[in-house]
PDB file of C-alpha atoms in Angstrom:
ATOM      1  CA  MET S  18      -0.055  -0.014   0.004  1.00 44.00           C
ATOM      2  CA  ALA S  19       1.455   3.397  -0.995  1.00 43.00           C
ATOM      3  CA  HIS S  20       2.374   5.818   1.792  1.00 46.00           C
ATOM      4  CA  PRO S  21       2.265   9.507   1.369  1.00 42.00           C
ATOM      5  CA  SER S  22       5.427  11.459   0.836  1.00 41.00           C
ATOM      6  CA  LEU S  23       7.309  12.350   3.976  1.00 44.00           C
ATOM      7  CA  SER S  24       8.924  15.423   2.402  1.00 40.00           C
ATOM      8  CA  THR S  25       6.851  18.088   4.130  1.00 40.00           C
ATOM      9  CA  ALA S  26       6.051  19.008   7.652  1.00 42.00           C
ATOM     10  CA  GLY S  27       2.772  17.149   7.256  1.00 42.00           C
ATOM     11  CA  GLY S  28       4.739  14.111   6.125  1.00 43.00           C
ATOM     12  CA  LEU S  29       6.924  14.255   9.187  1.00 43.00           C
ATOM     13  CA  ALA S  30       3.889  14.414  11.390  1.00 41.00           C
ATOM     14  CA  ALA S  31       2.524  11.355   9.555  1.00 40.00           C
ATOM     15  CA  LEU S  32       5.799   9.574  10.200  1.00 43.00           C
ATOM     16  CA  CYS S  33       5.591  10.287  13.954  1.00 41.00           C
ATOM     17  CA  LEU S  34       2.050   8.786  13.976  1.00 37.00           C
ATOM     18  CA  LEU S  35       3.290   5.772  12.027  1.00 38.00           C
ATOM     19  CA  THR S  36       6.009   4.929  14.472  1.00 40.00           C
ATOM     20  CA  ALA S  37       3.873   5.660  17.491  1.00 39.00           C
ATOM     21  CA  CYS S  38       1.266   3.189  16.304  1.00 40.00           C
ATOM     22  CA  ALA S  39       3.928   0.517  15.911  1.00 42.00           C
ATOM     23  CA  GLY S  40       5.066   0.977  19.484  1.00 45.00           C
ATOM     24  CA  TYR S  41       8.428   2.374  18.649  1.00 42.00           C
ATOM     25  CA  THR S  42       9.773   5.603  20.047  1.00 43.00           C
ATOM     26  CA  PRO S  43      12.362   6.898  17.593  1.00 44.00           C
ATOM     27  CA  THR S  44      15.163   9.326  18.301  1.00 41.00           C
ATOM     28  CA  PRO S  45      13.419  12.725  18.347  1.00 45.00           C
ATOM     29  CA  LEU S  46      13.922  14.864  15.272  1.00 42.00           C
ATOM     30  CA  PRO S  47      15.998  17.936  16.138  1.00 43.00           C
ATOM     31  CA  ASP S  48      13.965  20.941  17.323  1.00 46.00           C
ATOM     32  CA  THR S  49      14.896  23.356  14.593  1.00 42.00           C
ATOM     33  CA  ALA S  50      11.895  25.650  14.769  1.00 42.00           C
ATOM     34  CA  ALA S  51      13.516  28.260  17.014  1.00 41.00           C
ATOM     35  CA  PHE S  52      16.746  28.227  15.016  1.00 38.00           C
ATOM     36  CA  ASP S  53      14.963  28.405  11.617  1.00 42.00           C
ATOM     37  CA  ALA S  54      12.801  31.267  12.879  1.00 40.00           C
ATOM     38  CA  THR S  55      15.890  33.177  13.936  1.00 37.00           C
ATOM     39  CA  VAL S  56      17.576  32.635  10.609  1.00 37.00           C
ATOM     40  CA  ALA S  57      14.426  33.762   8.735  1.00 37.00           C
ATOM     41  CA  ALA S  58      14.329  36.931  10.835  1.00 36.00           C
ATOM     42  CA  GLN S  59      17.892  37.907  10.239  1.00 37.00           C
ATOM     43  CA  PRO S  60      18.188  41.043   8.084  1.00 34.00           C
ATOM     44  CA  THR S  61      20.159  41.088   4.904  1.00 33.00           C
ATOM     45  CA  GLY S  62      23.283  43.290   5.088  1.00 34.00           C
ATOM     46  CA  THR S  63      26.774  43.747   4.045  1.00 34.00           C
ATOM     47  CA  PRO S  64      29.347  40.946   3.952  1.00 38.00           C
ATOM     48  CA  ALA S  65      30.750  42.352   7.254  1.00 37.00           C
ATOM     49  CA  GLN S  66      27.391  41.608   8.832  1.00 39.00           C
ATOM     50  CA  ARG S  67      26.509  38.306   7.143  1.00 50.00           C
ATOM     51  CA  GLU S  68      28.831  35.541   6.159  1.00 51.00           C
ATOM     52  CA  ASP S  69      26.506  33.889   3.624  1.00 52.00           C
ATOM     53  CA  GLU S  70      26.925  36.448   0.908  1.00 59.00           C
ATOM     54  CA  ALA S  71      28.598  35.396  -2.440  1.00 70.00           C
ATOM     55  CA  GLY S  72      32.404  35.080  -2.429  1.00 88.00           C
ATOM     56  CA  THR S  73      35.015  34.550   0.298  1.00 92.00           C
ATOM     57  CA  VAL S  74      34.649  36.552   3.494  1.00 92.00           C
ATOM     58  CA  GLN S  75      36.829  36.758   6.574  1.00 94.00           C
ATOM     59  CA  THR S  76      35.732  35.241   9.916  1.00 95.00           C
ATOM     60  CA  LYS S  77      37.669  34.697  13.194  1.00 96.00           C
ATOM     61  CA  TRP S  78      38.098  31.119  12.150  1.00 97.00           C
ATOM     62  CA  GLY S  79      39.709  32.096   8.879  1.00 96.00           C
ATOM     63  CA  PRO S  80      38.447  32.708   5.292  1.00 97.00           C
ATOM     64  CA  LEU S  81      34.998  31.343   4.568  1.00 97.00           C
ATOM     65  CA  SER S  82      34.469  30.415   0.910  1.00 96.00           C
ATOM     66  CA  GLU S  83      31.365  29.815  -1.091  1.00 96.00           C
ATOM     67  CA  LEU S  84      32.236  26.127  -1.273  1.00 96.00           C
ATOM     68  CA  ASP S  85      32.564  25.980   2.535  1.00 97.00           C
ATOM     69  CA  ARG S  86      29.068  27.445   2.837  1.00 97.00           C
ATOM     70  CA  ASP S  87      27.772  25.068   0.179  1.00 97.00           C
ATOM     71  CA  LEU S  88      28.933  22.037   2.218  1.00 97.00           C
ATOM     72  CA  VAL S  89      27.243  23.187   5.350  1.00 98.00           C
ATOM     73  CA  ARG S  90      23.894  23.710   3.405  1.00 98.00           C
ATOM     74  CA  LYS S  91      24.242  20.269   1.645  1.00 97.00           C
ATOM     75  CA  VAL S  92      24.830  18.457   4.948  1.00 97.00           C
ATOM     76  CA  ARG S  93      21.731  20.127   6.396  1.00 97.00           C
ATOM     77  CA  LEU S  94      19.727  19.109   3.294  1.00 97.00           C
ATOM     78  CA  ALA S  95      20.916  15.502   3.741  1.00 96.00           C
ATOM     79  CA  SER S  96      19.596  15.388   7.308  1.00 95.00           C
ATOM     80  CA  LEU S  97      16.299  16.906   6.317  1.00 97.00           C
ATOM     81  CA  TRP S  98      15.359  13.852   4.137  1.00 97.00           C
ATOM     82  CA  GLU S  99      17.614  10.988   5.134  1.00 97.00           C
ATOM     83  CA  MET S 100      16.812  11.242   8.867  1.00 96.00           C
ATOM     84  CA  PRO S 101      13.073  10.848   8.501  1.00 96.00           C
ATOM     85  CA  MET S 102      13.481   8.196   5.881  1.00 97.00           C
ATOM     86  CA  ALA S 103      15.788   6.192   8.118  1.00 97.00           C
ATOM     87  CA  GLN S 104      13.286   6.471  10.924  1.00 97.00           C
ATOM     88  CA  ASP S 105      10.562   5.269   8.638  1.00 97.00           C
ATOM     89  CA  ALA S 106      12.663   2.317   7.472  1.00 98.00           C
ATOM     90  CA  ILE S 107      13.153   1.203  11.095  1.00 97.00           C
ATOM     91  CA  GLN S 108       9.445   0.244  10.989  1.00 96.00           C
ATOM     92  CA  ARG S 109       8.727  -0.484   7.305  1.00 97.00           C
ATOM     93  CA  ALA S 110      11.868  -2.238   5.956  1.00 98.00           C
ATOM     94  CA  ASP S 111      11.396  -5.819   5.068  1.00 98.00           C
ATOM     95  CA  ALA S 112      14.845  -7.085   6.004  1.00 98.00           C
ATOM     96  CA  ALA S 113      16.108  -7.113   9.546  1.00 98.00           C
ATOM     97  CA  ARG S 114      19.536  -5.805   8.460  1.00 98.00           C
ATOM     98  CA  VAL S 115      17.932  -2.769   6.739  1.00 98.00           C
ATOM     99  CA  ARG S 116      15.987  -2.032   9.869  1.00 98.00           C
ATOM    100  CA  GLN S 117      19.223  -2.314  11.963  1.00 98.00           C
ATOM    101  CA  ILE S 118      21.285   0.032   9.807  1.00 98.00           C
ATOM    102  CA  SER S 119      18.519   2.475   9.619  1.00 98.00           C
ATOM    103  CA  ARG S 120      18.484   2.945  13.386  1.00 97.00           C
ATOM    104  CA  GLU S 121      22.233   3.727  13.279  1.00 97.00           C
ATOM    105  CA  ILE S 122      21.816   6.160  10.330  1.00 97.00           C
ATOM    106  CA  ALA S 123      18.911   7.996  12.054  1.00 96.00           C
ATOM    107  CA  ASP S 124      20.820   8.417  15.283  1.00 95.00           C
ATOM    108  CA  GLN S 125      23.989   9.639  13.579  1.00 95.00           C
ATOM    109  CA  HIS S 126      22.031  12.067  11.459  1.00 94.00           C
ATOM    110  CA  HIS S 127      20.465  13.439  14.587  1.00 94.00           C
ATOM    111  CA  THR S 128      24.019  14.181  15.866  1.00 95.00           C
ATOM    112  CA  LEU S 129      25.279  15.495  12.559  1.00 95.00           C
ATOM    113  CA  ASP S 130      22.297  17.910  12.270  1.00 95.00           C
ATOM    114  CA  ARG S 131      23.130  19.407  15.723  1.00 96.00           C
ATOM    115  CA  GLN S 132      26.655  19.920  14.516  1.00 96.00           C
ATOM    116  CA  VAL S 133      25.639  21.598  11.260  1.00 97.00           C
ATOM    117  CA  ARG S 134      23.266  23.967  13.057  1.00 97.00           C
ATOM    118  CA  ASP S 135      26.018  24.859  15.534  1.00 97.00           C
ATOM    119  CA  VAL S 136      28.456  25.680  12.733  1.00 97.00           C
ATOM    120  CA  ALA S 137      25.847  27.603  10.788  1.00 97.00           C
ATOM    121  CA  GLY S 138      24.981  29.665  13.747  1.00 97.00           C
ATOM    122  CA  LYS S 139      28.576  30.611  14.461  1.00 97.00           C
ATOM    123  CA  LEU S 140      29.340  31.459  10.779  1.00 97.00           C
ATOM    124  CA  ARG S 141      25.903  33.017  10.208  1.00 95.00           C
ATOM    125  CA  ILE S 142      25.057  30.709   7.277  1.00 96.00           C
ATOM    126  CA  THR S 143      21.366  30.547   6.315  1.00 96.00           C
ATOM    127  CA  LEU S 144      20.280  26.935   6.264  1.00 97.00           C
ATOM    128  CA  PRO S 145      17.573  25.345   4.117  1.00 96.00           C
ATOM    129  CA  VAL S 146      14.423  24.231   5.981  1.00 96.00           C
ATOM    130  CA  LYS S 147      13.057  21.627   3.544  1.00 96.00           C
ATOM    131  CA  PRO S 148      14.491  18.975   1.178  1.00 97.00           C
ATOM    132  CA  THR S 149      15.147  19.811  -2.449  1.00 97.00           C
ATOM    133  CA  ASP S 150      12.699  18.768  -5.198  1.00 97.00           C
ATOM    134  CA  GLN S 151      14.950  15.891  -6.099  1.00 97.00           C
ATOM    135  CA  GLN S 152      15.185  14.679  -2.516  1.00 97.00           C
ATOM    136  CA  GLN S 153      11.407  14.971  -2.140  1.00 98.00           C
ATOM    137  CA  ALA S 154      11.068  12.786  -5.264  1.00 98.00           C
ATOM    138  CA  TRP S 155      13.314  10.185  -3.685  1.00 98.00           C
ATOM    139  CA  MET S 156      11.233  10.229  -0.514  1.00 98.00           C
ATOM    140  CA  THR S 157       8.042   9.716  -2.473  1.00 98.00           C
ATOM    141  CA  ASP S 158       9.583   6.889  -4.445  1.00 98.00           C
ATOM    142  CA  ILE S 159      10.727   5.122  -1.301  1.00 98.00           C
ATOM    143  CA  SER S 160       7.578   5.603   0.811  1.00 97.00           C
ATOM    144  CA  GLY S 161       5.368   4.504  -2.106  1.00 97.00           C
ATOM    145  CA  ARG S 162       6.803   0.979  -2.036  1.00 97.00           C
ATOM    146  CA  SER S 163       6.656  -1.969   0.292  1.00 97.00           C
ATOM    147  CA  GLY S 164       8.437  -5.200   1.093  1.00 97.00           C
ATOM    148  CA  PRO S 165      11.769  -6.002  -0.705  1.00 98.00           C
ATOM    149  CA  ALA S 166      11.110  -3.175  -3.239  1.00 98.00           C
ATOM    150  CA  TYR S 167      10.999  -0.651  -0.355  1.00 98.00           C
ATOM    151  CA  ASP S 168      14.320  -1.936   0.876  1.00 98.00           C
ATOM    152  CA  ALA S 169      16.003  -1.833  -2.511  1.00 98.00           C
ATOM    153  CA  THR S 170      14.736   1.628  -3.374  1.00 98.00           C
ATOM    154  CA  TYR S 171      15.651   3.040   0.063  1.00 98.00           C
ATOM    155  CA  VAL S 172      19.195   1.658  -0.099  1.00 98.00           C
ATOM    156  CA  LYS S 173      19.601   2.813  -3.732  1.00 97.00           C
ATOM    157  CA  TRP S 174      18.660   6.473  -3.122  1.00 98.00           C
ATOM    158  CA  LEU S 175      20.479   6.816   0.225  1.00 98.00           C
ATOM    159  CA  ARG S 176      23.649   5.300  -1.154  1.00 97.00           C
ATOM    160  CA  LEU S 177      23.493   7.509  -4.257  1.00 97.00           C
ATOM    161  CA  ALA S 178      23.010  10.663  -2.147  1.00 96.00           C
ATOM    162  CA  HIS S 179      25.883   9.708   0.219  1.00 96.00           C
ATOM    163  CA  GLY S 180      28.222   9.159  -2.797  1.00 95.00           C
ATOM    164  CA  GLN S 181      27.361  12.546  -4.188  1.00 94.00           C
ATOM    165  CA  ILE S 182      28.137  14.507  -1.080  1.00 95.00           C
ATOM    166  CA  PHE S 183      31.245  12.462  -0.189  1.00 95.00           C
ATOM    167  CA  GLY S 184      33.259  14.079  -2.964  1.00 93.00           C
ATOM    168  CA  VAL S 185      32.188  17.528  -1.804  1.00 95.00           C
ATOM    169  CA  ILE S 186      33.341  16.794   1.723  1.00 97.00           C
ATOM    170  CA  GLY S 187      36.817  15.664   0.509  1.00 96.00           C
ATOM    171  CA  THR S 188      37.252  18.760  -1.575  1.00 96.00           C
ATOM    172  CA  VAL S 189      36.326  21.098   1.243  1.00 97.00           C
ATOM    173  CA  ARG S 190      38.503  19.277   3.731  1.00 97.00           C
ATOM    174  CA  GLY S 191      41.470  19.518   1.336  1.00 97.00           C
ATOM    175  CA  THR S 192      40.981  23.208   0.455  1.00 96.00           C
ATOM    176  CA  THR S 193      39.307  25.074   3.271  1.00 97.00           C
ATOM    177  CA  GLN S 194      41.331  27.635   5.255  1.00 97.00           C
ATOM    178  CA  ASN S 195      38.572  27.947   7.844  1.00 98.00           C
ATOM    179  CA  THR S 196      39.345  25.912  10.965  1.00 97.00           C
ATOM    180  CA  LEU S 197      35.725  25.618  11.987  1.00 97.00           C
ATOM    181  CA  ILE S 198      34.772  24.218   8.540  1.00 98.00           C
ATOM    182  CA  ARG S 199      37.745  21.961   8.571  1.00 97.00           C
ATOM    183  CA  ARG S 200      36.687  20.308  11.826  1.00 97.00           C
ATOM    184  CA  PHE S 201      33.076  20.135  10.597  1.00 98.00           C
ATOM    185  CA  SER S 202      34.123  18.459   7.346  1.00 97.00           C
ATOM    186  CA  GLU S 203      35.945  15.757   9.323  1.00 97.00           C
ATOM    187  CA  GLN S 204      32.765  15.160  11.341  1.00 96.00           C
ATOM    188  CA  ALA S 205      30.652  14.929   8.123  1.00 97.00           C
ATOM    189  CA  ASN S 206      33.250  12.722   6.513  1.00 97.00           C
ATOM    190  CA  ALA S 207      33.163  10.156   9.347  1.00 96.00           C
ATOM    191  CA  ALA S 208      29.370  10.009   9.323  1.00 96.00           C
ATOM    192  CA  VAL S 209      28.944   9.769   5.575  1.00 96.00           C
ATOM    193  CA  LEU S 210      31.717   7.163   5.189  1.00 97.00           C
ATOM    194  CA  ASN S 211      30.060   5.085   7.939  1.00 97.00           C
ATOM    195  CA  HIS S 212      26.643   5.379   6.305  1.00 97.00           C
ATOM    196  CA  GLN S 213      28.019   4.202   2.975  1.00 97.00           C
ATOM    197  CA  ARG S 214      29.437   1.125   4.626  1.00 98.00           C
ATOM    198  CA  LEU S 215      26.233   0.401   6.375  1.00 98.00           C
ATOM    199  CA  LEU S 216      24.131   0.704   3.231  1.00 98.00           C
ATOM    200  CA  GLU S 217      26.602  -1.459   1.290  1.00 97.00           C
ATOM    201  CA  SER S 218      26.446  -4.141   4.105  1.00 97.00           C
ATOM    202  CA  THR S 219      22.812  -4.838   3.155  1.00 98.00           C
ATOM    203  CA  GLY S 220      23.841  -6.432  -0.120  1.00 97.00           C
ATOM    204  CA  LEU S 221      21.210  -4.367  -1.953  1.00 97.00           C
ATOM    205  CA  THR S 222      23.356  -1.851  -3.706  1.00 96.00           C
ATOM    206  CA  THR S 223      23.304  -1.943  -7.500  1.00 94.00           C
ATOM    207  CA  PRO S 224      24.973   0.128 -10.232  1.00 93.00           C
ATOM    208  CA  GLU S 225      22.146   2.663  -9.838  1.00 94.00           C
ATOM    209  CA  SER S 226      23.213   3.147  -6.219  1.00 95.00           C
ATOM    210  CA  PHE S 227      26.467   4.891  -7.191  1.00 94.00           C
ATOM    211  CA  PRO S 228      27.071   8.291  -8.728  1.00 92.00           C
ATOM    212  CA  THR S 229      28.620   8.512 -12.196  1.00 90.00           C
ATOM    213  CA  PRO S 230      32.436   8.878 -11.789  1.00 86.00           C
ATOM    214  CA  PRO S 231      33.794  12.245 -12.868  1.00 80.00           C
ATOM    215  CA  SER S 232      35.320  12.274 -16.364  1.00 76.00           C
TER     216      SER S 232
END
């Protein structure tokens, strides 16, 4: 039976009801409402006032580049869709191994999202508050399936997404001059590498699960 998309606030509420009915109390989603409201209320201003303008700006942790900011936003986007989908898979996945790794992925994304919001607050980077259209399409595709097809689709899209951001993390870690971003990139690298290993351990990855190598 198809389940509605979990890509919106309404979808997240539905996910909470789903897990409650099953008798499972998942790791709470991070309380981002106050943070997001603060970000939305921040006035636009000069680069000296805001560090999320275009180009490289100076901070007390060192230069902050556009690529640095892009990584922070992409990690936030990853948590916005992968965390609720992992929590959904704890209940809905057909294979016990998929349910097991999903619990680890959800917990680690909860920690990673706290870290990304801390970095964004210090560097005054405006964060996204909902998944991209592509991520919402992945969520819809996963939640609309059941049984083994659910597991295979879930692993496919999560592994693809982790492979895409993994290269960005490596580039930032190798090039950033900002010490705060450097530490954050190492935290993100550890989490994403572990998630890739967990997803691959299910035996459900296929050629579609991997990004196209750069030419």
